[in-house]
Each structure stands twice: as structure tokens, then as C-alpha cells.
PDB file of C-alpha atoms and ligand atoms in Angstrom:
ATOM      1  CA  UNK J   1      99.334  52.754 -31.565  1.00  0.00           C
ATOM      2  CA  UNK J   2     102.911  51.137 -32.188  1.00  0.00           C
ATOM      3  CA  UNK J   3     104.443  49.542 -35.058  1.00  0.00           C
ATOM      4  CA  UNK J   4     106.537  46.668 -35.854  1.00  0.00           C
ATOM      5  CA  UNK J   5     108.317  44.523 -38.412  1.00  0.00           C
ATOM      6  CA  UNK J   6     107.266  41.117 -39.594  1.00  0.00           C
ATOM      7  CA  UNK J   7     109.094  38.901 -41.918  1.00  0.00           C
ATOM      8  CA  UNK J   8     107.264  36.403 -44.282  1.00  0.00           C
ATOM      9  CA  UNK J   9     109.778  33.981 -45.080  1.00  0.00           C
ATOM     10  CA  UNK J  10     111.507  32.215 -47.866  1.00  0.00           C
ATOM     11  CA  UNK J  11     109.354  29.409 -46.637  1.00  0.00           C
ATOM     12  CA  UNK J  12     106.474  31.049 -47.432  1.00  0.00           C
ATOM     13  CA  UNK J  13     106.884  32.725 -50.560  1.00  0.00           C
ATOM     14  CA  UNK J  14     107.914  29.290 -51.923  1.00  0.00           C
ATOM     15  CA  UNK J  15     104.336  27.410 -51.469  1.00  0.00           C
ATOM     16  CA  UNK J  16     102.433  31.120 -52.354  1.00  0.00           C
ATOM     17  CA  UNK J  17     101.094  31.366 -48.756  1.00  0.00           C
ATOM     18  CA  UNK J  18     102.056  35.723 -48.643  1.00  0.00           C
ATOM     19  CA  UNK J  19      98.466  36.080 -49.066  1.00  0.00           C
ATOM     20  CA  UNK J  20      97.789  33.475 -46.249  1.00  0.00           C
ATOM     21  CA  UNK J  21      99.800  35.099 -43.976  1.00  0.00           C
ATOM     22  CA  UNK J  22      98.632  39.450 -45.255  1.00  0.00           C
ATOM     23  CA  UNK J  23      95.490  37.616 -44.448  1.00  0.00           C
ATOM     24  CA  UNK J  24      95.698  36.567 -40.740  1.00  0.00           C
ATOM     25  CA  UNK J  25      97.473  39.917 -39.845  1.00  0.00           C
ATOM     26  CA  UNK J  26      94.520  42.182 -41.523  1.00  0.00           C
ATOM     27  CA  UNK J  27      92.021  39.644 -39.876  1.00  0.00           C
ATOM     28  CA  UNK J  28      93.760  40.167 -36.707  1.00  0.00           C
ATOM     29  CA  UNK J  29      93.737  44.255 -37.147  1.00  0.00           C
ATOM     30  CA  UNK J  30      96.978  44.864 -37.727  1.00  0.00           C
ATOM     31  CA  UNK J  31      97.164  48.087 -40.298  1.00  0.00           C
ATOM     32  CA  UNK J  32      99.582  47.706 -42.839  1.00  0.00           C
ATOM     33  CA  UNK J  33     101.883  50.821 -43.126  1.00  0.00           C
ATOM     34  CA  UNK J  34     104.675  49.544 -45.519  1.00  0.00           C
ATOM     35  CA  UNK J  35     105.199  46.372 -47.647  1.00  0.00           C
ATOM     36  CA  UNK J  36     107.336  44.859 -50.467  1.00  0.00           C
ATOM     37  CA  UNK J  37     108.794  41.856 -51.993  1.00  0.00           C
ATOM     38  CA  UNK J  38     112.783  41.246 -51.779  1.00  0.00           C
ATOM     39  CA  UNK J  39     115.429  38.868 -52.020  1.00  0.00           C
ATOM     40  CA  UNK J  40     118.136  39.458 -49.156  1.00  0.00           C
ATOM     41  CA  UNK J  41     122.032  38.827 -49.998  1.00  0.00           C
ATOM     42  CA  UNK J  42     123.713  36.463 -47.228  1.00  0.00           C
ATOM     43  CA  UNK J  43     125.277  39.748 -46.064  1.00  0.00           C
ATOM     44  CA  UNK J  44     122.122  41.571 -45.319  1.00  0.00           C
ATOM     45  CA  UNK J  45     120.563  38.445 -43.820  1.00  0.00           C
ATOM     46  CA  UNK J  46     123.840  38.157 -41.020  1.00  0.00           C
ATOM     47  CA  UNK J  47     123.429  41.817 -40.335  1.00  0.00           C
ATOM     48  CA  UNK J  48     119.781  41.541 -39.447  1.00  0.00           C
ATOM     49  CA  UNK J  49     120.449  38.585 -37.324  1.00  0.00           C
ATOM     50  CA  UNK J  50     123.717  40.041 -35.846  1.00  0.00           C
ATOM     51  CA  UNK J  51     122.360  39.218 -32.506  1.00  0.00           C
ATOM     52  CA  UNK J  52     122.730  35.802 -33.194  1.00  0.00           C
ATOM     53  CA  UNK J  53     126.289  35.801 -33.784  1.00  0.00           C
ATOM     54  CA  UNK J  54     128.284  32.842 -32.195  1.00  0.00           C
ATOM     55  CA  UNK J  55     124.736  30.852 -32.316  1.00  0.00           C
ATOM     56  CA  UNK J  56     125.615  27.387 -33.669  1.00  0.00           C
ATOM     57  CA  UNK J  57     121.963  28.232 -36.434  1.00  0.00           C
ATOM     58  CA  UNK J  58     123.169  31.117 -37.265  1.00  0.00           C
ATOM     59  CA  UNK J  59     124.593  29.819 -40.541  1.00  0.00           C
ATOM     60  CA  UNK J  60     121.863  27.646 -41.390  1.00  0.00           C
ATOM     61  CA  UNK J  61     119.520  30.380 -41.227  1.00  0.00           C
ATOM     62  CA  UNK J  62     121.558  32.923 -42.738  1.00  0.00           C
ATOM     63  CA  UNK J  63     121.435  30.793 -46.038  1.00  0.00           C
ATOM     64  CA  UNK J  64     117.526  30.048 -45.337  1.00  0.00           C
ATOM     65  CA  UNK J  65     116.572  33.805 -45.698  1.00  0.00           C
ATOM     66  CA  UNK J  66     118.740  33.913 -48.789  1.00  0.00           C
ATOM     67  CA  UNK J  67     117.074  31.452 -50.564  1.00  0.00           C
ATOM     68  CA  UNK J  68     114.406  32.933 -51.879  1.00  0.00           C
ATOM     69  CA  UNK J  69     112.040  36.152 -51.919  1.00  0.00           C
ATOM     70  CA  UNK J  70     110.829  37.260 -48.463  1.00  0.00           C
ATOM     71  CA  UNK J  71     108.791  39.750 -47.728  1.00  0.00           C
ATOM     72  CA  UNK J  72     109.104  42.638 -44.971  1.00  0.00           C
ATOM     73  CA  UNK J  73     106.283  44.653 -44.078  1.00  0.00           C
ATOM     74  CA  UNK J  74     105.694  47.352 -41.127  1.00  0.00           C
ATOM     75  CA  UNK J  75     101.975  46.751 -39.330  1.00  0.00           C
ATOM     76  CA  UNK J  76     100.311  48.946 -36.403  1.00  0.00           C
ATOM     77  CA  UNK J  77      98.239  48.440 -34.054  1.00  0.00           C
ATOM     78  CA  UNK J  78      97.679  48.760 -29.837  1.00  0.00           C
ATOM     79  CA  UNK J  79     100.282  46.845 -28.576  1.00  0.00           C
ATOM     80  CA  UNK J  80     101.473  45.454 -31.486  1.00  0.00           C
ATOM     81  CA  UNK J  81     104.854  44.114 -31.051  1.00  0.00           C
ATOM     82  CA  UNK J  82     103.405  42.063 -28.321  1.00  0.00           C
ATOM     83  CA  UNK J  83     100.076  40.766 -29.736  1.00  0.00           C
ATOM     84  CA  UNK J  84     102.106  39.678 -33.007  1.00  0.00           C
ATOM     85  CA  UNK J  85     104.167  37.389 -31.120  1.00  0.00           C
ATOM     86  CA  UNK J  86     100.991  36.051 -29.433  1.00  0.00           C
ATOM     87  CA  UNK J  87      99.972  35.590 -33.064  1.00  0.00           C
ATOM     88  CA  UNK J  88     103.056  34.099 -34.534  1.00  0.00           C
ATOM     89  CA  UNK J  89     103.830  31.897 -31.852  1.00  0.00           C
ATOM     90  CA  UNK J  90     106.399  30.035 -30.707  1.00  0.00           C
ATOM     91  CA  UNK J  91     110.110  29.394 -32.317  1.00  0.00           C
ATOM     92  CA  UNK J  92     109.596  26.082 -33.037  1.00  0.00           C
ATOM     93  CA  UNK J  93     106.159  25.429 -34.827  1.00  0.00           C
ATOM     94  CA  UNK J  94     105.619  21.975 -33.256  1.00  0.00           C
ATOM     95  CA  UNK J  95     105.946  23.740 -29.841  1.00  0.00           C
ATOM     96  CA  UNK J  96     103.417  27.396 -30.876  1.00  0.00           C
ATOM     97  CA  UNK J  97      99.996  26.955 -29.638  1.00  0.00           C
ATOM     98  CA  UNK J  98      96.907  26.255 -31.730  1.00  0.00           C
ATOM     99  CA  UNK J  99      96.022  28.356 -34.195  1.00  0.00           C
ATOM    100  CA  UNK J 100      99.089  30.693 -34.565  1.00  0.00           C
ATOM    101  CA  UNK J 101     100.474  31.439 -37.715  1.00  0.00           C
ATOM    102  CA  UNK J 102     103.836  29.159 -37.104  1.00  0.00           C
ATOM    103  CA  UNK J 103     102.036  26.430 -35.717  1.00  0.00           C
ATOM    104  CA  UNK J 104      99.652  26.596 -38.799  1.00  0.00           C
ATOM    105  CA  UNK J 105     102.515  26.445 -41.544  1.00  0.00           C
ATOM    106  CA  UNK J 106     105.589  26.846 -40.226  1.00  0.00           C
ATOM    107  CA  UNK J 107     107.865  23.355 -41.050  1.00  0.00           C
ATOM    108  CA  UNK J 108     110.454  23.573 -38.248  1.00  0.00           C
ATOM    109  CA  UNK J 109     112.108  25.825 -35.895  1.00  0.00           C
ATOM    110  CA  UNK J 110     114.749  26.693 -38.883  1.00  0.00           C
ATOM    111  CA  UNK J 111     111.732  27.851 -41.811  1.00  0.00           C
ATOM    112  CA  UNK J 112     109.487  28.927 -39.379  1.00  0.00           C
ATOM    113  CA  UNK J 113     107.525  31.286 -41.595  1.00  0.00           C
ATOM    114  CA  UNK J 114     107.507  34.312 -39.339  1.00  0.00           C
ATOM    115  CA  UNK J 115     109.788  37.061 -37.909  1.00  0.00           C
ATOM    116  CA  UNK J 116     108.703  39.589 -35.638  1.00  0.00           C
ATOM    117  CA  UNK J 117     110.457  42.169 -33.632  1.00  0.00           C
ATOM    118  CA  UNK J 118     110.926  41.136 -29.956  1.00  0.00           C
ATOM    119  CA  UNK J 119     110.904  44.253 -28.363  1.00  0.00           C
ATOM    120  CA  UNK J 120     109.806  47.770 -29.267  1.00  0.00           C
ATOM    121  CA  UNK J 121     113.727  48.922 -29.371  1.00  0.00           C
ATOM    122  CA  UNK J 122     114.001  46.474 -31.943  1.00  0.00           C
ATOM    123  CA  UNK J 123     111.087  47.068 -33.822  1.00  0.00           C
ATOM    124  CA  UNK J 124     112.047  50.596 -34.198  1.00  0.00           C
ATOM    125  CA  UNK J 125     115.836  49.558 -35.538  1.00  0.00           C
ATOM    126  CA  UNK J 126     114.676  46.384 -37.656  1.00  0.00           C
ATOM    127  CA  UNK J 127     111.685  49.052 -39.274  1.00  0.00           C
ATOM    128  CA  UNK J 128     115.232  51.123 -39.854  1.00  0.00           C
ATOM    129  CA  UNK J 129     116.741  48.359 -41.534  1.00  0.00           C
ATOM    130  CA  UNK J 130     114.396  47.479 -44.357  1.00  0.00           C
ATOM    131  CA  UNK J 131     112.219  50.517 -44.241  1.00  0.00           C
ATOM    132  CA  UNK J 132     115.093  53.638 -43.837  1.00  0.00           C
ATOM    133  CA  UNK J 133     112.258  56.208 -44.909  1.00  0.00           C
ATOM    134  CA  UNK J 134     109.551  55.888 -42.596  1.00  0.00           C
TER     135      UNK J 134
HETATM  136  P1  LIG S 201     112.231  35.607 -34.998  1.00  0.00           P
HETATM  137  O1  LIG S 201     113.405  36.388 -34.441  1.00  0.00           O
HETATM  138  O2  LIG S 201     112.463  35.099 -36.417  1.00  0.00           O
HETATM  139  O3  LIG S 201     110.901  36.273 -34.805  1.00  0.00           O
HETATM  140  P2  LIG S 201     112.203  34.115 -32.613  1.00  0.00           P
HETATM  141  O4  LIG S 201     112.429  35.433 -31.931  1.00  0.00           O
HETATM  142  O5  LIG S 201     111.027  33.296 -32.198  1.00  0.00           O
HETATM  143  O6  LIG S 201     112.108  34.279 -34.160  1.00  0.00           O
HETATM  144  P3  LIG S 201     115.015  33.685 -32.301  1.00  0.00           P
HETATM  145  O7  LIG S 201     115.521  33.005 -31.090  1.00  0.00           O
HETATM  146  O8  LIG S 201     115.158  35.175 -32.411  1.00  0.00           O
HETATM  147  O9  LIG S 201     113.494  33.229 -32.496  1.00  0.00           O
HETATM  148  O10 LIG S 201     115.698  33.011 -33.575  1.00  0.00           O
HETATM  149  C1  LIG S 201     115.676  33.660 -34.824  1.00  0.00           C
HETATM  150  C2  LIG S 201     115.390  32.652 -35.895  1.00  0.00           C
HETATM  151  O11 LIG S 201     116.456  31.700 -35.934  1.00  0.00           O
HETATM  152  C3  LIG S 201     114.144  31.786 -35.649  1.00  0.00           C
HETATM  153  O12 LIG S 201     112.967  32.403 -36.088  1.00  0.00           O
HETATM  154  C4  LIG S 201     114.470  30.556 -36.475  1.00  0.00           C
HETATM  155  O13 LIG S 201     114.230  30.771 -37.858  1.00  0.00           O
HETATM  156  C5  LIG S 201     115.964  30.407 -36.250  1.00  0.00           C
HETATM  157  N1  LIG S 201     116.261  29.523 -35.105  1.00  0.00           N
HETATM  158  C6  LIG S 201     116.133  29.802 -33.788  1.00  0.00           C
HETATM  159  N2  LIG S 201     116.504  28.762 -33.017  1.00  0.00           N
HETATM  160  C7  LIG S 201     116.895  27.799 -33.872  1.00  0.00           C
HETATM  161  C8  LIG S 201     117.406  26.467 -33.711  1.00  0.00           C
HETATM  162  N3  LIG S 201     117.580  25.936 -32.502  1.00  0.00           N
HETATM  163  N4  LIG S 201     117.687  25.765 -34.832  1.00  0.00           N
HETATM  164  C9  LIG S 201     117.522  26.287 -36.073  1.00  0.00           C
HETATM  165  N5  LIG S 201     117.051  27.535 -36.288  1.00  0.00           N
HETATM  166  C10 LIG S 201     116.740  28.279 -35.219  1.00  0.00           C
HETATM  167 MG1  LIG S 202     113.968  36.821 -32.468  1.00  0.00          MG
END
């Protein structure tokens, strides 16, 4: 078993699609171990994409996840940061393959729906970031 973090977006919470999206993970057999709603600050939102620093999106994006509620959650599963990447899909929605989650409502490569860690070293420190007590 491994674990990872997924994002539902601002995107998302806007047009009431968290359910949606709880939905395709549980159907997918991904256990949920933690889950809530928040609103991050612009601050919070440029530390969690500090890896993106000196991108020319990183702004954009940065006031994107500000906007409105998101909602982190930690799932589990076999191999799970890699099959929820095969589930999200692509970056850019018009580009993810048939059927993933980004392709399915994602708007553009900016409100994309989705995060999910990349990498099980990040999984473990973005888990950290919004979940400090598991
Ligand atoms: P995530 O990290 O959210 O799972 P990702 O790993 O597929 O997505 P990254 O390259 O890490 O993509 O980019 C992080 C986020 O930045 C993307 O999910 C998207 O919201 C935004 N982004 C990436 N590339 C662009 C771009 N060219 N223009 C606008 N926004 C972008
Ligand atoms: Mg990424």
C-alpha cells in the first residue's frame, strides 16, 4: 500500500463536482485516509508550488488556488501515486486521454481540476503540508 495527496480544485468546488471527483477515486479503489474542505491564502498556495518558482504560470495559478475552497485529501492504494496520475491525466485537459478525470472536467491546463503528487518523495512532503498529523 502507499499513499498520496490529491487536490480538488477551486475549479471544482465552484460547479459542486467534489462529489464527482470522491466518486471516481472510491470507484477506482483508492481508500480515503484523510479529507477536508479549505480555502488556501496566496502564501500557502506559492509554498506548495515552490517548485515552480521562476515558471512564467506560476502567478496565475497561485491566484487560481486562492480563489476559492479546495479540497485536499490523502488516498491509498497499490501503487497509488502512479495509478492516480494514470487517472487524472494529463496537464492540459484537451491533451489527457479519454476518460480521465481532467479530460472529463478539467477547463484548461491553468483550472485543471486535479493535483496529485508526482513522486512518492513528494507525496510524503505534500501529505506533510496539509495533513502535519498523519
Ligand atoms: P499537478 O502538479 O497540479 O498535479 P501536473 O504535475 O500535471 O499538475 P505541473 O507541471 O506540476 O503539472 O504544474 C502544476 C500546475 O500548474 C498544473 O496542474 C496547472 O494547474 C498549472 N500549469 C502547468 N503548466 C501550465 C501552463 N503552461 N499554463 C498555465 N498553468 C499551468
Ligand atoms: Mg506537478
Amino acid at each position: 500500500m502507499n499513499r498520496t495527496l490529491l487536490i480538488i480544485k477551486p475549479d471544482v468546488t465552484e460547479r459542486n463536482l467534489v462529489g464527482h471527483v470522491v466518486s471516481r477515486l472510491e470507484r477506482a479503489r483508492f481508500r480515503i485516509v484523510a479529507m477536508r474542505l479549505t480555502r488556501l491564502s496566496e502564501t500557502d498556495a506559492r509554498r506548495f508550488y515552490a517548485v515552480h518558482e521562476g515558471k512564467p504560470f506560476l502567478s496565475d495559478l497561485v491566484r487560481f488556488m486562492a480563489s476559492g475552497p479546495c479540497v485536499p485529501m490523502v488516498v491509498e492504494k497499490e501503487n497509488a501515486v502512479e495509478d492516480i496520475r494514470t487517472l487524472i491525466g494529463a496537464t492540459d485537459p484537451a491533451k489527457a486521454a479519454c476518460g480521465t478525470v481532467r479530460n472529463e472536467i478539467g477547463r484548461d491546463i491553468q483550472m485543471n481540476s486535479v493535483h496529485a503528487s508526482d513522486s512518492d518523495a513528494n507525496a510524503v512532503k505534500e501529505i506533510a503540508f496539509f495533513f502535519p498529523e498523519l
